[in-house]
mmCIF file of C-alpha atoms and ligand atoms in Angstrom:
data_model
loop_
_atom_site.group_PDB
_atom_site.id
_atom_site.type_symbol
_atom_site.label_atom_id
_atom_site.label_comp_id
_atom_site.label_asym_id
_atom_site.label_seq_id
_atom_site.Cartn_x
_atom_site.Cartn_y
_atom_site.Cartn_z
ATOM 1 C CA MET Q 1 14.636 3.902 10.634
ATOM 2 C CA PRO Q 2 11.258 4.864 9.114
ATOM 3 C CA ARG Q 3 11.256 7.540 6.572
ATOM 4 C CA GLN Q 4 10.620 11.343 7.783
ATOM 5 C CA VAL Q 5 7.346 12.640 6.312
ATOM 6 C CA LEU Q 6 6.497 15.471 8.063
ATOM 7 C CA PRO Q 7 8.711 17.282 10.988
ATOM 8 C CA GLY Q 8 8.498 15.241 14.423
ATOM 9 C CA ILE Q 9 8.738 12.202 15.997
ATOM 10 C CA SER Q 10 6.143 9.262 15.323
ATOM 11 C CA SER Q 11 5.566 6.790 17.347
ATOM 12 C CA VAL Q 12 5.216 4.664 14.399
ATOM 13 C CA ASP Q 13 7.283 2.108 12.960
ATOM 14 C CA TRP Q 14 6.046 2.976 9.439
ATOM 15 C CA GLN Q 15 7.073 -0.072 7.087
ATOM 16 C CA PRO Q 16 7.664 1.260 3.380
ATOM 17 C CA CYS Q 17 5.368 -0.169 0.527
ATOM 18 C CA GLY Q 18 5.422 -0.216 -3.262
ATOM 19 C CA ASN Q 19 7.564 1.305 -5.663
ATOM 20 C CA PHE Q 20 6.822 5.129 -6.717
ATOM 21 C CA THR Q 21 8.248 8.170 -7.773
ATOM 22 C CA ASP Q 22 5.373 11.096 -6.851
ATOM 23 C CA ILE Q 23 4.543 9.700 -3.587
ATOM 24 C CA PHE Q 24 4.940 7.742 0.117
ATOM 25 C CA LEU Q 25 2.738 4.544 0.880
ATOM 26 C CA ASP Q 26 3.948 3.657 4.220
ATOM 27 C CA LYS Q 27 1.835 1.152 6.554
ATOM 28 C CA SER Q 28 2.457 -0.049 10.111
ATOM 29 C CA LYS Q 29 1.690 -3.104 12.223
ATOM 30 C CA ASN Q 30 -1.203 -1.601 14.154
ATOM 31 C CA GLY Q 31 -4.537 -0.331 11.259
ATOM 32 C CA ILE Q 32 -2.663 2.445 10.104
ATOM 33 C CA ALA Q 33 -1.422 3.297 6.662
ATOM 34 C CA ARG Q 34 0.360 6.711 5.169
ATOM 35 C CA ILE Q 35 0.402 8.097 1.925
ATOM 36 C CA ALA Q 36 2.099 10.857 0.595
ATOM 37 C CA ILE Q 37 2.739 13.531 -1.621
ATOM 38 C CA ASN Q 38 6.538 13.684 -2.365
ATOM 39 C CA ARG Q 39 6.876 16.456 -4.380
ATOM 40 C CA PRO Q 40 7.839 19.480 -2.097
ATOM 41 C CA SER Q 41 9.795 21.983 -4.841
ATOM 42 C CA LYS Q 42 6.581 21.903 -6.224
ATOM 43 C CA ARG Q 43 4.476 22.284 -2.743
ATOM 44 C CA ASN Q 44 3.131 19.021 -3.848
ATOM 45 C CA ALA Q 45 1.617 19.706 -7.037
ATOM 46 C CA PHE Q 46 0.016 16.831 -8.470
ATOM 47 C CA ARG Q 47 0.894 15.907 -12.289
ATOM 48 C CA PRO Q 48 -0.727 12.892 -13.811
ATOM 49 C CA GLN Q 49 1.775 10.743 -12.691
ATOM 50 C CA THR Q 50 1.472 11.515 -8.780
ATOM 51 C CA VAL Q 51 -2.318 11.193 -9.097
ATOM 52 C CA LEU Q 52 -2.188 7.628 -11.239
ATOM 53 C CA GLU Q 53 0.210 6.953 -7.749
ATOM 54 C CA LEU Q 54 -1.781 7.863 -5.271
ATOM 55 C CA CYS Q 55 -5.328 5.939 -6.606
ATOM 56 C CA THR Q 56 -3.054 3.170 -7.049
ATOM 57 C CA ALA Q 57 -1.671 3.754 -3.317
ATOM 58 C CA PHE Q 58 -5.374 4.627 -1.966
ATOM 59 C CA ALA Q 59 -6.950 1.055 -3.943
ATOM 60 C CA ASN Q 60 -4.224 -0.997 -2.021
ATOM 61 C CA VAL Q 61 -4.806 0.445 1.307
ATOM 62 C CA ARG Q 62 -8.335 -0.167 0.554
ATOM 63 C CA ASP Q 63 -8.199 -3.978 -0.085
ATOM 64 C CA ASP Q 64 -5.971 -4.285 2.869
ATOM 65 C CA LYS Q 65 -7.993 -5.611 5.367
ATOM 66 C CA ASN Q 66 -5.798 -4.918 8.539
ATOM 67 C CA ILE Q 67 -5.748 -0.501 7.422
ATOM 68 C CA GLY Q 68 -8.483 1.047 9.035
ATOM 69 C CA VAL Q 69 -7.414 4.432 8.754
ATOM 70 C CA VAL Q 70 -5.362 6.061 6.568
ATOM 71 C CA LEU Q 71 -3.067 9.491 7.181
ATOM 72 C CA PHE Q 72 -2.787 11.620 3.713
ATOM 73 C CA THR Q 73 -0.488 14.472 3.800
ATOM 74 C CA GLY Q 74 2.235 16.068 2.125
ATOM 75 C CA VAL Q 75 6.094 15.641 2.573
ATOM 76 C CA GLY Q 76 7.980 18.833 3.427
ATOM 77 C CA PRO Q 77 9.704 21.281 4.724
ATOM 78 C CA ALA Q 78 10.994 21.595 0.988
ATOM 79 C CA ALA Q 79 14.319 22.362 0.436
ATOM 80 C CA ASP Q 80 13.228 26.286 0.709
ATOM 81 C CA GLY Q 81 11.541 25.888 4.162
ATOM 82 C CA GLY Q 82 8.164 25.724 2.648
ATOM 83 C CA TYR Q 83 5.612 23.520 3.240
ATOM 84 C CA ALA Q 84 2.359 22.154 1.483
ATOM 85 C CA PHE Q 85 -0.110 19.518 1.489
ATOM 86 C CA CYS Q 86 -0.687 19.455 -1.774
ATOM 87 C CA SER Q 87 -0.978 22.808 -4.435
ATOM 88 C CA GLY Q 88 -3.116 21.292 -6.949
ATOM 89 C CA GLY Q 89 -2.869 20.724 -10.438
ATOM 90 C CA ASP Q 90 0.803 20.988 -11.806
ATOM 91 C CA GLN Q 91 0.279 24.233 -13.962
ATOM 92 C CA GLY Q 92 3.553 22.857 -15.480
ATOM 93 C CA VAL Q 93 2.050 20.047 -17.039
ATOM 94 C CA ARG Q 94 -1.236 21.743 -17.792
ATOM 95 C CA GLY Q 95 -1.879 21.427 -21.545
ATOM 96 C CA ASP Q 96 -4.526 22.590 -23.859
ATOM 97 C CA GLY Q 97 -7.552 20.128 -22.581
ATOM 98 C CA GLY Q 98 -5.666 18.743 -19.095
ATOM 99 C CA TYR Q 99 -2.439 17.987 -17.213
ATOM 100 C CA MET Q 100 0.082 16.299 -19.718
ATOM 101 C CA ASP Q 101 0.761 12.410 -18.365
ATOM 102 C CA GLU Q 102 4.194 10.812 -20.049
ATOM 103 C CA GLU Q 103 2.999 10.392 -23.621
ATOM 104 C CA GLY Q 104 1.313 13.191 -23.844
ATOM 105 C CA VAL Q 105 -2.017 12.424 -22.925
ATOM 106 C CA PRO Q 106 -4.551 15.090 -21.095
ATOM 107 C CA ARG Q 107 -5.737 13.921 -18.299
ATOM 108 C CA LEU Q 108 -7.815 14.885 -15.136
ATOM 109 C CA ASN Q 109 -7.115 11.842 -13.390
ATOM 110 C CA VAL Q 110 -6.931 13.567 -10.035
ATOM 111 C CA LEU Q 111 -11.335 13.511 -10.397
ATOM 112 C CA ASP Q 112 -10.989 9.626 -9.873
ATOM 113 C CA LEU Q 113 -8.998 10.044 -6.801
ATOM 114 C CA GLN Q 114 -11.455 11.843 -5.492
ATOM 115 C CA ARG Q 115 -13.975 8.951 -6.111
ATOM 116 C CA ILE Q 116 -11.730 6.521 -4.658
ATOM 117 C CA ILE Q 117 -11.024 8.277 -1.189
ATOM 118 C CA ARG Q 118 -14.297 9.331 -0.891
ATOM 119 C CA SER Q 119 -16.066 5.493 -1.314
ATOM 120 C CA MET Q 120 -13.408 3.895 0.239
ATOM 121 C CA PRO Q 121 -14.650 1.963 3.637
ATOM 122 C CA LYS Q 122 -11.753 3.299 5.579
ATOM 123 C CA VAL Q 123 -11.558 6.345 7.916
ATOM 124 C CA VAL Q 124 -8.826 9.202 6.016
ATOM 125 C CA ILE Q 125 -8.102 11.718 7.938
ATOM 126 C CA ALA Q 126 -6.140 14.693 6.036
ATOM 127 C CA LEU Q 127 -2.470 16.167 7.896
ATOM 128 C CA VAL Q 128 -2.064 19.450 6.274
ATOM 129 C CA ALA Q 129 0.828 21.046 6.857
ATOM 130 C CA GLY Q 130 1.094 24.464 4.813
ATOM 131 C CA TYR Q 131 -0.673 25.165 1.943
ATOM 132 C CA ALA Q 132 -3.792 23.563 0.456
ATOM 133 C CA ILE Q 133 -4.381 25.100 -2.467
ATOM 134 C CA GLY Q 134 -6.460 24.864 -5.567
ATOM 135 C CA GLY Q 135 -6.885 20.920 -5.846
ATOM 136 C CA GLY Q 136 -5.382 20.575 -2.869
ATOM 137 C CA GLN Q 137 -7.977 22.261 -0.931
ATOM 138 C CA VAL Q 138 -10.436 19.688 -2.161
ATOM 139 C CA LEU Q 139 -8.543 16.722 -2.041
ATOM 140 C CA HIS Q 140 -7.946 17.697 1.464
ATOM 141 C CA LEU Q 141 -11.951 18.640 1.923
ATOM 142 C CA LEU Q 142 -12.721 14.901 0.787
ATOM 143 C CA CYS Q 143 -10.731 13.004 3.374
ATOM 144 C CA ASP Q 144 -13.446 11.990 6.212
ATOM 145 C CA LEU Q 145 -11.628 14.242 9.322
ATOM 146 C CA SER Q 146 -8.825 16.855 8.569
ATOM 147 C CA LEU Q 147 -6.119 18.112 11.111
ATOM 148 C CA ALA Q 148 -4.047 20.981 10.488
ATOM 149 C CA SER Q 149 -1.106 22.731 11.821
ATOM 150 C CA ASP Q 150 -0.754 26.395 12.896
ATOM 151 C CA ASN Q 151 0.887 27.208 9.965
ATOM 152 C CA ALA Q 152 -1.438 25.702 7.127
ATOM 153 C CA ILE Q 153 -3.216 28.115 4.432
ATOM 154 C CA PHE Q 154 -6.532 26.534 2.983
ATOM 155 C CA GLY Q 155 -7.644 28.450 -0.527
ATOM 156 C CA GLN Q 156 -9.214 28.743 -4.031
ATOM 157 C CA THR Q 157 -7.143 30.187 -6.989
ATOM 158 C CA GLY Q 158 -9.398 28.184 -9.444
ATOM 159 C CA PRO Q 159 -10.921 31.691 -11.115
ATOM 160 C CA LYS Q 160 -7.614 32.829 -10.938
ATOM 161 C CA VAL Q 161 -5.864 30.707 -12.960
ATOM 162 C CA GLY Q 162 -8.111 29.470 -15.194
ATOM 163 C CA SER Q 163 -10.195 26.247 -13.817
ATOM 164 C CA PHE Q 164 -12.603 25.499 -11.736
ATOM 165 C CA ASP Q 165 -14.019 22.155 -10.268
ATOM 166 C CA GLY Q 166 -17.894 22.000 -9.907
ATOM 167 C CA GLY Q 167 -17.749 18.681 -8.778
ATOM 168 C CA PHE Q 168 -17.239 18.043 -5.290
ATOM 169 C CA GLY Q 169 -15.289 21.140 -4.913
ATOM 170 C CA ALA Q 170 -18.065 23.519 -5.154
ATOM 171 C CA GLY Q 171 -21.322 21.122 -4.277
ATOM 172 C CA TYR Q 172 -19.399 19.343 -1.002
ATOM 173 C CA LEU Q 173 -18.065 22.043 0.196
ATOM 174 C CA THR Q 174 -21.098 24.120 0.177
ATOM 175 C CA ARG Q 175 -22.834 21.592 2.146
ATOM 176 C CA VAL Q 176 -19.606 21.613 4.720
ATOM 177 C CA VAL Q 177 -19.074 25.501 5.043
ATOM 178 C CA GLY Q 178 -22.342 26.360 3.694
ATOM 179 C CA GLN Q 179 -23.349 28.576 0.682
ATOM 180 C CA ARG Q 180 -22.154 31.725 1.594
ATOM 181 C CA LYS Q 181 -18.464 30.973 2.884
ATOM 182 C CA ALA Q 182 -18.552 28.049 -0.114
ATOM 183 C CA ARG Q 183 -18.960 31.181 -2.750
ATOM 184 C CA GLU Q 184 -16.600 33.833 -0.907
ATOM 185 C CA ILE Q 185 -13.598 31.027 -0.764
ATOM 186 C CA TRP Q 186 -14.487 30.396 -4.685
ATOM 187 C CA PHE Q 187 -15.210 33.746 -6.179
ATOM 188 C CA LEU Q 188 -12.453 35.627 -3.896
ATOM 189 C CA CYS Q 189 -9.455 33.286 -4.143
ATOM 190 C CA ARG Q 190 -9.188 34.505 -1.000
ATOM 191 C CA ARG Q 191 -6.356 32.351 1.791
ATOM 192 C CA TYR Q 192 -7.568 31.391 4.862
ATOM 193 C CA SER Q 193 -5.591 30.580 7.895
ATOM 194 C CA SER Q 194 -5.930 27.019 10.192
ATOM 195 C CA GLU Q 195 -8.165 29.379 12.675
ATOM 196 C CA GLU Q 196 -10.455 30.558 9.716
ATOM 197 C CA ALA Q 197 -10.568 27.506 8.431
ATOM 198 C CA LEU Q 198 -11.641 25.606 12.166
ATOM 199 C CA ARG Q 199 -14.080 28.662 12.641
ATOM 200 C CA MET Q 200 -15.669 27.266 9.106
ATOM 201 C CA GLY Q 201 -15.840 24.120 9.681
ATOM 202 C CA LEU Q 202 -13.358 23.149 7.296
ATOM 203 C CA ILE Q 203 -11.201 20.723 9.667
ATOM 204 C CA ASN Q 204 -11.670 19.323 13.046
ATOM 205 C CA ALA Q 205 -7.906 20.626 14.821
ATOM 206 C CA ILE Q 206 -5.114 22.439 14.928
ATOM 207 C CA VAL Q 207 -2.040 21.218 16.146
ATOM 208 C CA PRO Q 208 1.831 22.612 16.311
ATOM 209 C CA LEU Q 209 3.395 21.377 13.386
ATOM 210 C CA HIS Q 210 6.105 19.343 14.819
ATOM 211 C CA GLU Q 211 2.669 16.947 16.502
ATOM 212 C CA LEU Q 212 0.504 16.948 13.749
ATOM 213 C CA GLU Q 213 1.517 13.565 12.987
ATOM 214 C CA ALA Q 214 1.251 11.753 16.163
ATOM 215 C CA GLU Q 215 -2.364 13.811 16.863
ATOM 216 C CA GLY Q 216 -2.873 12.009 13.252
ATOM 217 C CA VAL Q 217 -1.582 8.482 14.911
ATOM 218 C CA LYS Q 218 -3.252 9.554 18.136
ATOM 219 C CA TRP Q 219 -7.012 10.341 16.239
ATOM 220 C CA ALA Q 220 -5.740 6.943 14.339
ATOM 221 C CA LYS Q 221 -5.620 4.347 17.241
ATOM 222 C CA GLU Q 222 -8.719 5.896 19.093
ATOM 223 C CA ILE Q 223 -10.762 4.523 15.505
ATOM 224 C CA LEU Q 224 -9.111 1.681 15.842
ATOM 225 C CA LYS Q 225 -10.667 0.544 18.440
ATOM 226 C CA ASN Q 226 -14.195 0.693 17.137
ATOM 227 C CA SER Q 227 -16.479 -1.842 15.076
ATOM 228 C CA PRO Q 228 -15.288 -2.060 11.310
ATOM 229 C CA THR Q 229 -18.511 -2.409 10.431
ATOM 230 C CA ALA Q 230 -20.378 0.002 11.884
ATOM 231 C CA ILE Q 231 -17.639 2.915 10.644
ATOM 232 C CA ARG Q 232 -17.758 1.895 7.060
ATOM 233 C CA CYS Q 233 -21.704 1.729 7.146
ATOM 234 C CA LEU Q 234 -20.895 5.286 8.723
ATOM 235 C CA LYS Q 235 -19.048 6.271 6.704
ATOM 236 C CA ALA Q 236 -20.862 5.412 3.828
ATOM 237 C CA ALA Q 237 -24.532 6.615 5.199
ATOM 238 C CA PHE Q 238 -22.573 10.219 5.514
ATOM 239 C CA ASN Q 239 -21.550 10.289 1.900
ATOM 240 C CA ALA Q 240 -25.022 9.086 0.917
ATOM 241 C CA GLU Q 241 -26.676 12.154 2.046
ATOM 242 C CA THR Q 242 -25.071 14.135 -0.348
ATOM 243 C CA ASP Q 243 -23.862 11.789 -2.866
ATOM 244 C CA GLY Q 244 -27.565 11.200 -4.430
ATOM 245 C CA LEU Q 245 -27.754 6.940 -6.013
ATOM 246 C CA ALA Q 246 -23.895 6.442 -6.136
ATOM 247 C CA GLY Q 247 -23.651 7.081 -2.477
ATOM 248 C CA ILE Q 248 -27.165 4.609 -1.428
ATOM 249 C CA GLN Q 249 -25.327 1.612 -3.591
ATOM 250 C CA GLU Q 250 -22.669 2.065 -1.191
ATOM 251 C CA LEU Q 251 -24.313 2.224 1.857
ATOM 252 C CA ALA Q 252 -26.540 -0.984 0.410
ATOM 253 C CA GLY Q 253 -23.705 -2.917 -0.509
ATOM 254 C CA HIS Q 254 -22.525 -3.179 2.807
ATOM 255 C CA ALA Q 255 -25.882 -4.089 3.954
ATOM 256 C CA THR Q 256 -25.781 -6.697 1.446
ATOM 257 C CA HIS Q 257 -21.752 -7.343 2.466
ATOM 258 C CA MET Q 258 -23.716 -7.778 6.001
ATOM 259 C CA PHE Q 259 -26.531 -10.091 4.616
ATOM 260 C CA TYR Q 260 -24.508 -12.684 2.675
ATOM 261 C CA ARG Q 261 -22.803 -12.956 6.386
ATOM 262 C CA THR Q 262 -26.181 -14.336 7.862
ATOM 263 C CA GLU Q 263 -27.450 -17.897 7.510
ATOM 264 C CA GLU Q 264 -30.492 -16.427 5.961
ATOM 265 C CA SER Q 265 -28.805 -15.438 3.163
ATOM 266 C CA LYS Q 266 -26.634 -18.227 2.954
ATOM 267 C CA GLU Q 267 -29.834 -20.583 2.950
ATOM 268 C CA GLY Q 268 -30.891 -18.617 -0.459
ATOM 269 C CA ARG Q 269 -27.221 -19.708 -1.344
ATOM 270 C CA ASN Q 270 -27.237 -23.636 -0.140
ATOM 271 C CA ALA Q 271 -30.822 -24.372 -1.745
ATOM 272 C CA PHE Q 272 -29.612 -23.510 -4.895
ATOM 273 C CA LEU Q 273 -26.128 -25.238 -4.859
ATOM 274 C CA GLU Q 274 -28.595 -27.973 -3.148
ATOM 275 C CA LYS Q 275 -30.783 -28.126 -5.892
ATOM 276 C CA ARG Q 276 -33.617 -27.425 -3.859
ATOM 277 C CA SER Q 277 -36.644 -25.026 -2.660
ATOM 278 C CA PRO Q 278 -35.235 -22.704 0.223
ATOM 279 C CA ASP Q 279 -36.445 -23.056 3.797
ATOM 280 C CA TYR Q 280 -36.443 -19.476 5.172
ATOM 281 C CA SER Q 281 -39.063 -20.605 7.455
ATOM 282 C CA GLU Q 282 -36.705 -20.198 10.661
ATOM 283 C CA PHE Q 283 -36.043 -16.459 9.980
ATOM 284 C CA ASP Q 284 -39.078 -13.890 11.610
ATOM 285 C CA TRP Q 285 -40.302 -10.996 9.892
ATOM 286 C CA LEU Q 286 -39.273 -9.031 12.770
ATOM 287 C CA PRO Q 287 -41.172 -5.809 13.541
HETATM 288 C C1 S0N S 301 0.876 26.948 -3.446
HETATM 289 C C2 S0N S 301 1.494 28.702 -2.817
HETATM 290 C C3 S0N S 301 0.403 29.612 -2.912
HETATM 291 C C4 S0N S 301 2.866 28.681 -2.980
HETATM 292 O O1 S0N S 301 3.698 29.867 -2.662
HETATM 293 P P1 S0N S 301 4.857 29.943 -2.047
HETATM 294 O O2 S0N S 301 5.092 29.500 -0.835
HETATM 295 O O3 S0N S 301 5.484 31.653 -2.025
HETATM 296 O O4 S0N S 301 5.670 29.146 -2.708
HETATM 297 P P2 S0N S 301 6.364 29.455 -4.977
HETATM 298 O O5 S0N S 301 7.150 30.041 -5.491
HETATM 299 O O6 S0N S 301 5.726 29.909 -5.227
HETATM 300 O O7 S0N S 301 6.235 28.095 -5.406
HETATM 301 C C5 S0N S 301 7.257 27.048 -4.717
HETATM 302 C C6 S0N S 301 7.659 26.060 -6.117
HETATM 303 O O8 S0N S 301 7.076 25.582 -6.066
HETATM 304 C C7 S0N S 301 6.027 25.385 -7.709
HETATM 305 N N1 S0N S 301 4.288 25.468 -7.515
HETATM 306 C C8 S0N S 301 3.397 25.885 -6.309
HETATM 307 N N2 S0N S 301 2.353 25.247 -7.274
HETATM 308 C C9 S0N S 301 2.548 25.033 -8.341
HETATM 309 C C10 S0N S 301 1.721 24.348 -9.126
HETATM 310 N N3 S0N S 301 0.360 23.937 -8.397
HETATM 311 N N4 S0N S 301 2.067 23.736 -10.169
HETATM 312 C C11 S0N S 301 3.490 23.659 -10.694
HETATM 313 N N5 S0N S 301 4.288 24.394 -9.314
HETATM 314 C C12 S0N S 301 3.937 24.989 -8.592
HETATM 315 C C13 S0N S 301 6.166 27.000 -8.347
HETATM 316 O O9 S0N S 301 6.305 27.539 -9.405
HETATM 317 C C14 S0N S 301 7.651 26.830 -7.260
HETATM 318 O O10 S0N S 301 8.583 26.307 -8.312
HETATM 319 P P3 S0N S 301 9.799 26.399 -9.117
HETATM 320 O O11 S0N S 301 10.678 27.320 -7.592
HETATM 321 O O12 S0N S 301 10.492 26.096 -9.652
HETATM 322 O O13 S0N S 301 9.315 28.895 -9.369
HETATM 323 C C15 S0N S 301 2.418 29.146 -4.674
HETATM 324 O O14 S0N S 301 2.807 28.254 -5.343
HETATM 325 C C16 S0N S 301 0.650 28.905 -5.445
HETATM 326 O O15 S0N S 301 -0.456 29.450 -5.091
HETATM 327 N N6 S0N S 301 0.423 28.019 -6.704
HETATM 328 C C17 S0N S 301 -0.486 27.702 -7.584
HETATM 329 C C18 S0N S 301 -1.475 27.128 -6.755
HETATM 330 C C19 S0N S 301 -2.721 26.909 -8.198
HETATM 331 O O16 S0N S 301 -3.213 27.922 -8.503
HETATM 332 N N7 S0N S 301 -2.929 25.486 -8.033
HETATM 333 C C20 S0N S 301 -3.984 25.106 -9.100
HETATM 334 C C21 S0N S 301 -5.167 25.256 -9.307
HETATM 335 N N8 S0N S 301 -6.036 24.553 -9.527
HETATM 336 C C22 S0N S 301 -6.051 22.931 -9.552
HETATM 337 O O17 S0N S 301 -5.397 22.770 -8.577
HETATM 338 C C23 S0N S 301 -6.974 22.699 -10.777
HETATM 339 C C24 S0N S 301 -7.273 21.035 -10.325
HETATM 340 C C25 S0N S 301 -8.236 20.111 -11.146
HETATM 341 O O18 S0N S 301 -6.884 19.497 -11.749
HETATM 342 C C26 S0N S 301 -9.678 20.105 -11.549
HETATM 343 C C27 S0N S 301 -9.947 18.921 -10.538
HETATM 344 C C28 S0N S 301 -11.060 18.679 -10.782
HETATM 345 C C29 S0N S 301 -12.126 20.029 -11.891
HETATM 346 C C30 S0N S 301 -11.020 20.992 -12.881
HETATM 347 C C31 S0N S 301 -9.790 20.757 -12.400
HETATM 348 C C32 S0N S 301 -9.558 21.569 -13.213
HETATM 349 O O19 S0N S 301 -8.821 21.615 -14.128
HETATM 350 O O20 S0N S 301 -9.512 22.716 -12.983
#
């Protein structure tokens, strides 16, 4: 029996992977992975250990050539009935210089996680049930697509709790919802319903809570019918529009990756190994 992450019936025979304390990583046989923060009693707030495990799970999925789409979510409901995708950094372990790990080292390692989600050449779909607040709202923002249940609530608390995310959390949010709305979200720290989130372009669709995972699986299956290389390059292209040289590096890396597979590129490698001059004469200078 696959472990339950969200309410509702899932059509996927999830296989548990890895040995984690704060998260679940499950994979299906048909190209989908599911990563879930498993701290419902804390509204799925992340501590350094949670982020470390999320980085490990996302890196695992990135390196798995059988996986094309990741569903990213939070386990719910909590014992008190509350739901959250993620409520941001765990304020209980926030020290003077960051979030304290087991060794007492202050960390902001969620920034590493943000970059992994953004740059991995697979599609990440956020499934938001309940709160996506603070650093949790930023994590949801960085996913390629976002499906929210009708009970989802989005917002920032940074200026209330003495923090802010001036990276993707402000800059990329502005690209998604525009300058006026982004400033409103951060300056006023209001909460927004899924209808409001849909209207401002923060999410792709609203789904009844009990159908959220099934809808995520449906979207994943549609994506998986398409060309992995086209999707990979498109994701990098969307990132390149905002991410400067780091974004161009991603897109160019994919181009090099594809070039390696051509006869033209192989001629250069073969000539070097055979200690001769390369002969590119059969390759056209196409317009
Ligand atoms: C999520 C909220 C709205 C849920 O309210 P609700 O349903 O009424 O439940 P509660 O009773 O409030 O909560 C249930 C239990 O969960 C605990 N809890 C909830 N959120 C957190 C949290 N973030 N940290 C620790 N514990 C949490 C509650 O304490 C409660 O437990 P008990 O019953 O034991 O008391 C509501 O809970 C809420 O508003 N939560 C806080 C949201 C928040 O302010 N989050 C932090 C925002 N900041 C960040 O995320 C920082 C991000 C970051 O790391 C970063 C990244 C880049 C650059 C900078 C930073 C930076 O450090 O700022």
